[in-house]
Amino acid sequence: MVDLTNKVILITGASRGIGSEIARALGSAGASVILHHGRGAAEAEALAREIGAERAHTVGADLSRPGAAQTLFHDALAWQGRVDVLVNNAGIAPTATIDDPFEHWSATWAQTLQVNLVALADLCREATLHYRTRGGGTIINIASRAAFRGDNPDAMHYAASKGAVVALTRSIARGYAREGVLAYAVAPGWVRTEMAEAYLREHAADIARDIPLGDVAPPQEVGNVVAFLASGLARHMTGATLDINGASYVR
Ligand code: NAD
């Protein structure tokens, strides 16, 4: 059903975790993929070989650096001259609480908002400017259940960044639909990846109890949802957020 042949799709943070499974799902549906990586250049290149060199391209950028996202989008455009779909997946979840020294608290807020929100917003801006020159395009932002439910006291900055991602996505959907720009958010609960692994190991029993479906989501399910949204099969869902959390938080 999902056919992404002839679509050029930029995925941030594609070297591992959810991002690499999104890239695999899009690649198997026929898309040409631009795999952005931070530090994982070797992993991104291995994934590009797996998908097929003619349909996969890698670009590096450190999204903690202000302005890097703009350069990244231009580097991505240089490959095929266009981007049809942008998937903002890269993200970080460092911890800080009100009991930590102020310097740590403050630096953690700044770093998290830069990577999870400001770099993502810069990429949305570049994509929207590009899409309006060519009759439209799609943005898919990976948010989190934390955007709606809130998070633990050591991850308030993370929840706040993801809440802002949802608000930004809705604003783009409302503001640019007339120019053919579609914007969706995806809000996973726990997903089995490196970002989550240590916490999941430590709190396995509590987490399983909290999820009616009985287990955390495999990253492939996020890939499947993104492939569906990228296909254009549900254009009128623009502005929506899709939850993937085993019914642990039903809105
Ligand atoms: P991960 O840590 O395995 O992967 C994160 C990706 O982001 C990596 O590819 C990394 O290179 C990239 N990245 C991080 N900082 C970067 C930087 N400064 N510059 C460039 N790239 C950078 O995490 P994941 O679990 O795959 O998470 C992917 C997305 O899904 C994130 O936005 C995360 O917030 C979200 N999410 C994850 C879970 C979960 O339980 N794993 C739940 C909800 C939402």
PDB file of C-alpha atoms and ligand atoms in Angstrom:
ATOM      1  CA  MET A   1       0.000   0.000   0.000  1.00  0.00           C
ATOM      2  CA  VAL A   2       2.739   2.480   0.938  1.00  0.00           C
ATOM      3  CA  ASP A   3       4.737   3.419  -2.150  1.00  0.00           C
ATOM      4  CA  LEU A   4       7.439   6.057  -1.705  1.00  0.00           C
ATOM      5  CA  THR A   5       9.097   5.616  -5.087  1.00  0.00           C
ATOM      6  CA  ASN A   6      10.487   8.943  -6.368  1.00  0.00           C
ATOM      7  CA  LYS A   7      10.260  10.636  -2.987  1.00  0.00           C
ATOM      8  CA  VAL A   8      13.435  12.176  -1.578  1.00  0.00           C
ATOM      9  CA  ILE A   9      13.333  12.064   2.223  1.00  0.00           C
ATOM     10  CA  LEU A  10      15.724  13.653   4.728  1.00  0.00           C
ATOM     11  CA  ILE A  11      15.858  11.860   8.098  1.00  0.00           C
ATOM     12  CA  THR A  12      17.815  13.456  10.945  1.00  0.00           C
ATOM     13  CA  GLY A  13      19.607  11.245  13.462  1.00  0.00           C
ATOM     14  CA  ALA A  14      19.410   8.299  11.056  1.00  0.00           C
ATOM     15  CA  SER A  15      22.568   6.507  12.182  1.00  0.00           C
ATOM     16  CA  ARG A  16      20.921   4.552  14.996  1.00  0.00           C
ATOM     17  CA  GLY A  17      17.819   3.916  17.088  1.00  0.00           C
ATOM     18  CA  ILE A  18      14.446   5.069  15.813  1.00  0.00           C
ATOM     19  CA  GLY A  19      16.069   7.081  13.008  1.00  0.00           C
ATOM     20  CA  SER A  20      17.748   4.067  11.415  1.00  0.00           C
ATOM     21  CA  GLU A  21      14.488   2.085  11.517  1.00  0.00           C
ATOM     22  CA  ILE A  22      12.616   5.016   9.965  1.00  0.00           C
ATOM     23  CA  ALA A  23      15.241   5.033   7.195  1.00  0.00           C
ATOM     24  CA  ARG A  24      14.855   1.273   6.645  1.00  0.00           C
ATOM     25  CA  ALA A  25      11.051   1.535   6.483  1.00  0.00           C
ATOM     26  CA  LEU A  26      11.219   4.431   3.999  1.00  0.00           C
ATOM     27  CA  GLY A  27      13.948   2.732   1.964  1.00  0.00           C
ATOM     28  CA  SER A  28      11.953  -0.519   1.709  1.00  0.00           C
ATOM     29  CA  ALA A  29       8.952   1.460   0.466  1.00  0.00           C
ATOM     30  CA  GLY A  30      11.104   2.773  -2.413  1.00  0.00           C
ATOM     31  CA  ALA A  31      12.154   6.218  -1.146  1.00  0.00           C
ATOM     32  CA  SER A  32      15.518   7.821  -1.794  1.00  0.00           C
ATOM     33  CA  VAL A  33      16.830   8.692   1.638  1.00  0.00           C
ATOM     34  CA  ILE A  34      19.249  11.296   2.947  1.00  0.00           C
ATOM     35  CA  LEU A  35      20.669   9.923   6.183  1.00  0.00           C
ATOM     36  CA  HIS A  36      21.768  12.684   8.528  1.00  0.00           C
ATOM     37  CA  HIS A  37      24.161  11.721  11.313  1.00  0.00           C
ATOM     38  CA  GLY A  38      25.854  13.444  14.235  1.00  0.00           C
ATOM     39  CA  ARG A  39      28.751  11.375  15.462  1.00  0.00           C
ATOM     40  CA  GLY A  40      27.699   8.105  13.757  1.00  0.00           C
ATOM     41  CA  ALA A  41      29.192   8.620  10.278  1.00  0.00           C
ATOM     42  CA  ALA A  42      30.330   4.979   9.941  1.00  0.00           C
ATOM     43  CA  GLU A  43      26.908   3.623  10.986  1.00  0.00           C
ATOM     44  CA  ALA A  44      25.123   5.976   8.576  1.00  0.00           C
ATOM     45  CA  GLU A  45      27.393   4.883   5.721  1.00  0.00           C
ATOM     46  CA  ALA A  46      26.797   1.192   6.529  1.00  0.00           C
ATOM     47  CA  LEU A  47      23.038   1.857   6.495  1.00  0.00           C
ATOM     48  CA  ALA A  48      23.354   3.672   3.148  1.00  0.00           C
ATOM     49  CA  ARG A  49      25.098   0.593   1.684  1.00  0.00           C
ATOM     50  CA  GLU A  50      22.328  -1.639   3.093  1.00  0.00           C
ATOM     51  CA  ILE A  51      19.591   0.492   1.467  1.00  0.00           C
ATOM     52  CA  GLY A  52      21.559   0.815  -1.781  1.00  0.00           C
ATOM     53  CA  ALA A  53      24.094   3.461  -2.751  1.00  0.00           C
ATOM     54  CA  GLU A  54      21.959   4.847  -5.602  1.00  0.00           C
ATOM     55  CA  ARG A  55      19.017   5.504  -3.233  1.00  0.00           C
ATOM     56  CA  ALA A  56      20.863   6.604  -0.087  1.00  0.00           C
ATOM     57  CA  HIS A  57      23.119   9.512   0.727  1.00  0.00           C
ATOM     58  CA  THR A  58      24.705  10.595   4.039  1.00  0.00           C
ATOM     59  CA  VAL A  59      25.244  14.074   5.490  1.00  0.00           C
ATOM     60  CA  GLY A  60      26.802  15.029   8.819  1.00  0.00           C
ATOM     61  CA  ALA A  61      25.920  17.967  11.073  1.00  0.00           C
ATOM     62  CA  ASP A  62      26.190  18.701  14.776  1.00  0.00           C
ATOM     63  CA  LEU A  63      22.747  20.058  15.621  1.00  0.00           C
ATOM     64  CA  SER A  64      23.923  21.406  18.964  1.00  0.00           C
ATOM     65  CA  ARG A  65      25.665  24.152  16.978  1.00  0.00           C
ATOM     66  CA  PRO A  66      23.399  27.124  16.176  1.00  0.00           C
ATOM     67  CA  GLY A  67      23.040  27.471  12.395  1.00  0.00           C
ATOM     68  CA  ALA A  68      24.131  23.887  11.608  1.00  0.00           C
ATOM     69  CA  ALA A  69      20.587  22.851  10.699  1.00  0.00           C
ATOM     70  CA  GLN A  70      20.369  25.431   7.919  1.00  0.00           C
ATOM     71  CA  THR A  71      23.629  24.194   6.385  1.00  0.00           C
ATOM     72  CA  LEU A  72      22.407  20.607   6.745  1.00  0.00           C
ATOM     73  CA  PHE A  73      19.230  21.302   4.752  1.00  0.00           C
ATOM     74  CA  HIS A  74      21.241  22.955   1.965  1.00  0.00           C
ATOM     75  CA  ASP A  75      23.701  20.018   1.896  1.00  0.00           C
ATOM     76  CA  ALA A  76      20.736  17.638   1.682  1.00  0.00           C
ATOM     77  CA  LEU A  77      19.170  19.629  -1.185  1.00  0.00           C
ATOM     78  CA  ALA A  78      22.430  19.441  -3.133  1.00  0.00           C
ATOM     79  CA  TRP A  79      22.095  15.636  -3.588  1.00  0.00           C
ATOM     80  CA  GLN A  80      18.955  15.474  -5.801  1.00  0.00           C
ATOM     81  CA  GLY A  81      18.003  19.144  -5.994  1.00  0.00           C
ATOM     82  CA  ARG A  82      14.916  18.578  -3.878  1.00  0.00           C
ATOM     83  CA  VAL A  83      13.548  17.225  -0.630  1.00  0.00           C
ATOM     84  CA  ASP A  84       9.937  15.974  -0.595  1.00  0.00           C
ATOM     85  CA  VAL A  85       9.697  14.917   3.031  1.00  0.00           C
ATOM     86  CA  LEU A  86      11.635  16.028   6.133  1.00  0.00           C
ATOM     87  CA  VAL A  87      11.671  13.691   9.143  1.00  0.00           C
ATOM     88  CA  ASN A  88      12.969  15.447  12.248  1.00  0.00           C
ATOM     89  CA  ASN A  89      14.018  12.539  14.443  1.00  0.00           C
ATOM     90  CA  ALA A  90      17.345  13.586  16.050  1.00  0.00           C
ATOM     91  CA  GLY A  91      16.960  14.298  19.740  1.00  0.00           C
ATOM     92  CA  ILE A  92      18.624  14.090  23.121  1.00  0.00           C
ATOM     93  CA  ALA A  93      17.411  13.325  26.629  1.00  0.00           C
ATOM     94  CA  PRO A  94      20.071  14.321  29.185  1.00  0.00           C
ATOM     95  CA  THR A  95      18.961  14.609  32.816  1.00  0.00           C
ATOM     96  CA  ALA A  96      18.872  17.561  35.222  1.00  0.00           C
ATOM     97  CA  THR A  97      16.777  18.295  38.294  1.00  0.00           C
ATOM     98  CA  ILE A  98      16.143  21.385  40.400  1.00  0.00           C
ATOM     99  CA  ASP A  99      18.561  19.878  42.981  1.00  0.00           C
ATOM    100  CA  ASP A 100      21.518  19.944  40.561  1.00  0.00           C
ATOM    101  CA  PRO A 101      23.883  22.953  40.527  1.00  0.00           C
ATOM    102  CA  PHE A 102      22.356  25.813  38.545  1.00  0.00           C
ATOM    103  CA  GLU A 103      25.117  25.616  35.895  1.00  0.00           C
ATOM    104  CA  HIS A 104      24.187  22.004  35.084  1.00  0.00           C
ATOM    105  CA  TRP A 105      20.458  22.756  35.090  1.00  0.00           C
ATOM    106  CA  SER A 106      20.931  25.769  32.835  1.00  0.00           C
ATOM    107  CA  ALA A 107      23.338  24.087  30.394  1.00  0.00           C
ATOM    108  CA  THR A 108      21.035  21.048  30.104  1.00  0.00           C
ATOM    109  CA  TRP A 109      18.007  23.208  29.311  1.00  0.00           C
ATOM    110  CA  ALA A 110      19.969  25.176  26.692  1.00  0.00           C
ATOM    111  CA  GLN A 111      21.456  22.083  25.018  1.00  0.00           C
ATOM    112  CA  THR A 112      18.149  20.184  24.968  1.00  0.00           C
ATOM    113  CA  LEU A 113      16.182  23.099  23.548  1.00  0.00           C
ATOM    114  CA  GLN A 114      18.883  23.712  20.914  1.00  0.00           C
ATOM    115  CA  VAL A 115      18.927  20.110  19.616  1.00  0.00           C
ATOM    116  CA  ASN A 116      15.289  19.090  20.163  1.00  0.00           C
ATOM    117  CA  LEU A 117      13.580  22.380  19.287  1.00  0.00           C
ATOM    118  CA  VAL A 118      15.686  25.157  17.735  1.00  0.00           C
ATOM    119  CA  ALA A 119      17.555  22.955  15.218  1.00  0.00           C
ATOM    120  CA  LEU A 120      14.256  21.219  14.395  1.00  0.00           C
ATOM    121  CA  ALA A 121      12.546  24.589  13.903  1.00  0.00           C
ATOM    122  CA  ASP A 122      15.395  25.773  11.643  1.00  0.00           C
ATOM    123  CA  LEU A 123      14.957  22.639   9.509  1.00  0.00           C
ATOM    124  CA  CYS A 124      11.169  23.178   9.389  1.00  0.00           C
ATOM    125  CA  ARG A 125      11.818  26.745   8.226  1.00  0.00           C
ATOM    126  CA  GLU A 126      14.180  25.659   5.451  1.00  0.00           C
ATOM    127  CA  ALA A 127      11.809  22.879   4.373  1.00  0.00           C
ATOM    128  CA  THR A 128       8.773  25.182   4.313  1.00  0.00           C
ATOM    129  CA  LEU A 129      10.657  27.815   2.275  1.00  0.00           C
ATOM    130  CA  HIS A 130      11.718  25.047  -0.145  1.00  0.00           C
ATOM    131  CA  TYR A 131       8.240  23.466  -0.326  1.00  0.00           C
ATOM    132  CA  ARG A 132       6.485  26.728  -1.125  1.00  0.00           C
ATOM    133  CA  THR A 133       8.645  27.086  -4.275  1.00  0.00           C
ATOM    134  CA  ARG A 134       7.431  23.733  -5.547  1.00  0.00           C
ATOM    135  CA  GLY A 135       3.779  23.363  -4.554  1.00  0.00           C
ATOM    136  CA  GLY A 136       4.259  21.622  -1.205  1.00  0.00           C
ATOM    137  CA  GLY A 137       5.930  18.906   0.805  1.00  0.00           C
ATOM    138  CA  THR A 138       5.732  17.078   4.099  1.00  0.00           C
ATOM    139  CA  ILE A 139       7.239  17.517   7.568  1.00  0.00           C
ATOM    140  CA  ILE A 140       7.120  14.740  10.164  1.00  0.00           C
ATOM    141  CA  ASN A 141       8.388  15.654  13.635  1.00  0.00           C
ATOM    142  CA  ILE A 142       9.187  13.026  16.253  1.00  0.00           C
ATOM    143  CA  ALA A 143       7.811  14.373  19.540  1.00  0.00           C
ATOM    144  CA  SER A 144       7.079  12.225  22.604  1.00  0.00           C
ATOM    145  CA  ARG A 145       4.333  11.086  24.948  1.00  0.00           C
ATOM    146  CA  ALA A 146       6.043  13.460  27.406  1.00  0.00           C
ATOM    147  CA  ALA A 147       4.668  16.405  25.387  1.00  0.00           C
ATOM    148  CA  PHE A 148       1.189  15.550  26.681  1.00  0.00           C
ATOM    149  CA  ARG A 149       1.700  13.522  29.868  1.00  0.00           C
ATOM    150  CA  GLY A 150       4.735  15.433  31.181  1.00  0.00           C
ATOM    151  CA  ASP A 151       7.898  13.613  32.289  1.00  0.00           C
ATOM    152  CA  ASN A 152       9.830  12.801  35.472  1.00  0.00           C
ATOM    153  CA  PRO A 153      11.416  15.667  37.479  1.00  0.00           C
ATOM    154  CA  ASP A 154      14.816  14.959  35.876  1.00  0.00           C
ATOM    155  CA  ALA A 155      13.412  15.383  32.344  1.00  0.00           C
ATOM    156  CA  MET A 156      11.189  18.471  32.527  1.00  0.00           C
ATOM    157  CA  HIS A 157      13.321  20.208  29.878  1.00  0.00           C
ATOM    158  CA  TYR A 158      12.818  17.187  27.586  1.00  0.00           C
ATOM    159  CA  ALA A 159       9.032  17.263  28.038  1.00  0.00           C
ATOM    160  CA  ALA A 160       9.002  21.028  27.450  1.00  0.00           C
ATOM    161  CA  SER A 161      11.037  20.676  24.242  1.00  0.00           C
ATOM    162  CA  LYS A 162       8.664  18.010  22.909  1.00  0.00           C
ATOM    163  CA  GLY A 163       5.552  20.010  23.869  1.00  0.00           C
ATOM    164  CA  ALA A 164       6.985  22.878  21.859  1.00  0.00           C
ATOM    165  CA  VAL A 165       7.607  20.547  18.901  1.00  0.00           C
ATOM    166  CA  VAL A 166       3.909  19.614  18.889  1.00  0.00           C
ATOM    167  CA  ALA A 167       2.852  23.279  19.029  1.00  0.00           C
ATOM    168  CA  LEU A 168       5.261  24.152  16.197  1.00  0.00           C
ATOM    169  CA  THR A 169       3.999  21.266  14.064  1.00  0.00           C
ATOM    170  CA  ARG A 170       0.377  22.331  14.523  1.00  0.00           C
ATOM    171  CA  SER A 171       1.260  25.931  13.665  1.00  0.00           C
ATOM    172  CA  ILE A 172       3.002  24.888  10.430  1.00  0.00           C
ATOM    173  CA  ALA A 173       0.035  22.697   9.492  1.00  0.00           C
ATOM    174  CA  ARG A 174      -2.422  25.539  10.027  1.00  0.00           C
ATOM    175  CA  GLY A 175      -0.231  28.251   8.537  1.00  0.00           C
ATOM    176  CA  TYR A 176       1.023  26.594   5.364  1.00  0.00           C
ATOM    177  CA  ALA A 177      -1.574  23.999   4.308  1.00  0.00           C
ATOM    178  CA  ARG A 178      -2.819  26.382   1.609  1.00  0.00           C
ATOM    179  CA  GLU A 179       0.677  26.245   0.105  1.00  0.00           C
ATOM    180  CA  GLY A 180       0.654  22.434   0.137  1.00  0.00           C
ATOM    181  CA  VAL A 181       2.804  21.990   3.244  1.00  0.00           C
ATOM    182  CA  LEU A 182       1.685  19.072   5.422  1.00  0.00           C
ATOM    183  CA  ALA A 183       2.975  18.688   8.997  1.00  0.00           C
ATOM    184  CA  TYR A 184       2.522  15.766  11.377  1.00  0.00           C
ATOM    185  CA  ALA A 185       3.897  14.884  14.805  1.00  0.00           C
ATOM    186  CA  VAL A 186       4.525  11.361  16.084  1.00  0.00           C
ATOM    187  CA  ALA A 187       4.513  10.869  19.855  1.00  0.00           C
ATOM    188  CA  PRO A 188       6.100   7.610  21.013  1.00  0.00           C
ATOM    189  CA  GLY A 189       6.069   6.406  24.606  1.00  0.00           C
ATOM    190  CA  TRP A 190       9.000   4.132  25.445  1.00  0.00           C
ATOM    191  CA  VAL A 191      10.749   2.731  22.375  1.00  0.00           C
ATOM    192  CA  ARG A 192      13.511   0.132  22.620  1.00  0.00           C
ATOM    193  CA  THR A 193      16.635   2.094  21.555  1.00  0.00           C
ATOM    194  CA  GLU A 194      20.019   3.093  22.958  1.00  0.00           C
ATOM    195  CA  MET A 195      18.552   6.350  24.317  1.00  0.00           C
ATOM    196  CA  ALA A 196      16.108   4.342  26.426  1.00  0.00           C
ATOM    197  CA  GLU A 197      18.057   1.117  27.088  1.00  0.00           C
ATOM    198  CA  ALA A 198      19.643   1.901  30.480  1.00  0.00           C
ATOM    199  CA  TYR A 199      16.373   3.229  31.942  1.00  0.00           C
ATOM    200  CA  LEU A 200      14.392   0.340  30.506  1.00  0.00           C
ATOM    201  CA  ARG A 201      16.794  -2.214  32.038  1.00  0.00           C
ATOM    202  CA  GLU A 202      16.572  -0.609  35.455  1.00  0.00           C
ATOM    203  CA  HIS A 203      12.792  -0.135  35.505  1.00  0.00           C
ATOM    204  CA  ALA A 204      11.625  -3.070  33.351  1.00  0.00           C
ATOM    205  CA  ALA A 205       8.887  -4.318  35.703  1.00  0.00           C
ATOM    206  CA  ASP A 206       7.380  -0.868  36.410  1.00  0.00           C
ATOM    207  CA  ILE A 207       7.383   0.051  32.740  1.00  0.00           C
ATOM    208  CA  ALA A 208       5.743  -3.208  31.647  1.00  0.00           C
ATOM    209  CA  ARG A 209       3.049  -2.701  34.342  1.00  0.00           C
ATOM    210  CA  ASP A 210       2.392   0.817  33.047  1.00  0.00           C
ATOM    211  CA  ILE A 211       1.843  -0.314  29.437  1.00  0.00           C
ATOM    212  CA  PRO A 212      -1.441  -2.179  28.832  1.00  0.00           C
ATOM    213  CA  LEU A 213       0.049  -3.780  25.702  1.00  0.00           C
ATOM    214  CA  GLY A 214       2.733  -5.254  27.980  1.00  0.00           C
ATOM    215  CA  ASP A 215       5.952  -4.078  26.331  1.00  0.00           C
ATOM    216  CA  VAL A 216       7.733  -1.021  24.958  1.00  0.00           C
ATOM    217  CA  ALA A 217       7.354  -0.333  21.231  1.00  0.00           C
ATOM    218  CA  PRO A 218       9.923  -1.671  18.757  1.00  0.00           C
ATOM    219  CA  PRO A 219      11.464   1.196  16.699  1.00  0.00           C
ATOM    220  CA  GLN A 220      10.164  -0.458  13.511  1.00  0.00           C
ATOM    221  CA  GLU A 221       6.622   0.593  14.477  1.00  0.00           C
ATOM    222  CA  VAL A 222       7.669   4.248  14.470  1.00  0.00           C
ATOM    223  CA  GLY A 223       9.213   3.614  11.033  1.00  0.00           C
ATOM    224  CA  ASN A 224       5.929   2.143   9.773  1.00  0.00           C
ATOM    225  CA  VAL A 225       3.906   5.146  10.982  1.00  0.00           C
ATOM    226  CA  VAL A 226       6.360   7.601   9.397  1.00  0.00           C
ATOM    227  CA  ALA A 227       6.248   5.689   6.085  1.00  0.00           C
ATOM    228  CA  PHE A 228       2.445   5.932   6.097  1.00  0.00           C
ATOM    229  CA  LEU A 229       2.491   9.682   6.826  1.00  0.00           C
ATOM    230  CA  ALA A 230       5.171  10.273   4.166  1.00  0.00           C
ATOM    231  CA  SER A 231       3.064   8.479   1.534  1.00  0.00           C
ATOM    232  CA  GLY A 232       0.446  11.219   1.193  1.00  0.00           C
ATOM    233  CA  LEU A 233      -2.324   8.655   1.760  1.00  0.00           C
ATOM    234  CA  ALA A 234      -3.768  10.754   4.603  1.00  0.00           C
ATOM    235  CA  ARG A 235      -3.159  14.378   3.628  1.00  0.00           C
ATOM    236  CA  HIS A 236      -6.179  15.581   5.581  1.00  0.00           C
ATOM    237  CA  MET A 237      -4.584  14.373   8.818  1.00  0.00           C
ATOM    238  CA  THR A 238      -2.190  17.326   8.611  1.00  0.00           C
ATOM    239  CA  GLY A 239      -1.697  18.885  12.051  1.00  0.00           C
ATOM    240  CA  ALA A 240      -2.347  15.582  13.823  1.00  0.00           C
ATOM    241  CA  THR A 241      -0.119  13.848  16.372  1.00  0.00           C
ATOM    242  CA  LEU A 242      -0.023  10.048  16.232  1.00  0.00           C
ATOM    243  CA  ASP A 243       0.545   8.285  19.567  1.00  0.00           C
ATOM    244  CA  ILE A 244       2.601   5.071  19.730  1.00  0.00           C
ATOM    245  CA  ASN A 245       2.558   4.032  23.381  1.00  0.00           C
ATOM    246  CA  GLY A 246       0.757   0.712  23.877  1.00  0.00           C
ATOM    247  CA  ALA A 247      -2.187   2.636  25.444  1.00  0.00           C
ATOM    248  CA  SER A 248       0.018   3.775  28.367  1.00  0.00           C
ATOM    249  CA  TYR A 249      -1.287   7.310  27.846  1.00  0.00           C
ATOM    250  CA  VAL A 250      -4.513   7.637  25.916  1.00  0.00           C
ATOM    251  CA  ARG A 251      -5.446  11.224  25.142  1.00  0.00           C
TER     252      ARG A 251
HETATM  253  P1  NAD B   1      19.072   7.676  20.046  1.00  0.00           P
HETATM  254  O1  NAD B   1      19.865   8.332  21.115  1.00  0.00           O
HETATM  255  O2  NAD B   1      19.237   6.203  19.835  1.00  0.00           O
HETATM  256  O3  NAD B   1      19.252   8.416  18.669  1.00  0.00           O
HETATM  257  C1  NAD B   1      19.224   9.836  18.610  1.00  0.00           C
HETATM  258  C2  NAD B   1      19.748  10.292  17.283  1.00  0.00           C
HETATM  259  O4  NAD B   1      19.869  11.720  17.312  1.00  0.00           O
HETATM  260  C3  NAD B   1      21.135   9.721  16.984  1.00  0.00           C
HETATM  261  O5  NAD B   1      21.208   9.330  15.646  1.00  0.00           O
HETATM  262  C4  NAD B   1      22.062  10.897  17.250  1.00  0.00           C
HETATM  263  O6  NAD B   1      23.221  10.897  16.462  1.00  0.00           O
HETATM  264  C5  NAD B   1      21.158  12.084  16.884  1.00  0.00           C
HETATM  265  N1  NAD B   1      21.647  13.275  17.581  1.00  0.00           N
HETATM  266  C6  NAD B   1      21.633  13.518  18.919  1.00  0.00           C
HETATM  267  N2  NAD B   1      22.268  14.680  19.162  1.00  0.00           N
HETATM  268  C7  NAD B   1      22.710  15.165  17.977  1.00  0.00           C
HETATM  269  C8  NAD B   1      23.449  16.318  17.593  1.00  0.00           C
HETATM  270  N3  NAD B   1      23.886  17.212  18.484  1.00  0.00           N
HETATM  271  N4  NAD B   1      23.723  16.479  16.272  1.00  0.00           N
HETATM  272  C9  NAD B   1      23.309  15.584  15.379  1.00  0.00           C
HETATM  273  N5  NAD B   1      22.607  14.477  15.672  1.00  0.00           N
HETATM  274  C10 NAD B   1      22.315  14.274  16.969  1.00  0.00           C
HETATM  275  O7  NAD B   1      17.555   8.022  20.395  1.00  0.00           O
HETATM  276  P2  NAD B   1      16.184   7.392  19.864  1.00  0.00           P
HETATM  277  O8  NAD B   1      15.577   6.652  21.009  1.00  0.00           O
HETATM  278  O9  NAD B   1      16.347   6.714  18.570  1.00  0.00           O
HETATM  279  O10 NAD B   1      15.342   8.736  19.687  1.00  0.00           O
HETATM  280  C11 NAD B   1      14.999   9.286  18.437  1.00  0.00           C
HETATM  281  C12 NAD B   1      13.911  10.332  18.637  1.00  0.00           C
HETATM  282  O11 NAD B   1      12.763   9.723  19.221  1.00  0.00           O
HETATM  283  C13 NAD B   1      14.314  11.467  19.573  1.00  0.00           C
HETATM  284  O12 NAD B   1      13.792  12.687  19.100  1.00  0.00           O
HETATM  285  C14 NAD B   1      13.663  11.075  20.876  1.00  0.00           C
HETATM  286  O13 NAD B   1      13.412  12.190  21.702  1.00  0.00           O
HETATM  287  C15 NAD B   1      12.388  10.436  20.381  1.00  0.00           C
HETATM  288  N6  NAD B   1      11.756   9.530  21.343  1.00  0.00           N
HETATM  289  C16 NAD B   1      12.412   8.417  21.794  1.00  0.00           C
HETATM  290  C17 NAD B   1      11.780   7.575  22.710  1.00  0.00           C
HETATM  291  C18 NAD B   1      12.441   6.326  23.260  1.00  0.00           C
HETATM  292  O14 NAD B   1      11.904   5.731  24.200  1.00  0.00           O
HETATM  293  N7  NAD B   1      13.539   5.866  22.700  1.00  0.00           N
HETATM  294  C19 NAD B   1      10.487   7.885  23.150  1.00  0.00           C
HETATM  295  C20 NAD B   1       9.858   9.030  22.658  1.00  0.00           C
HETATM  296  C21 NAD B   1      10.486   9.841  21.746  1.00  0.00           C
END
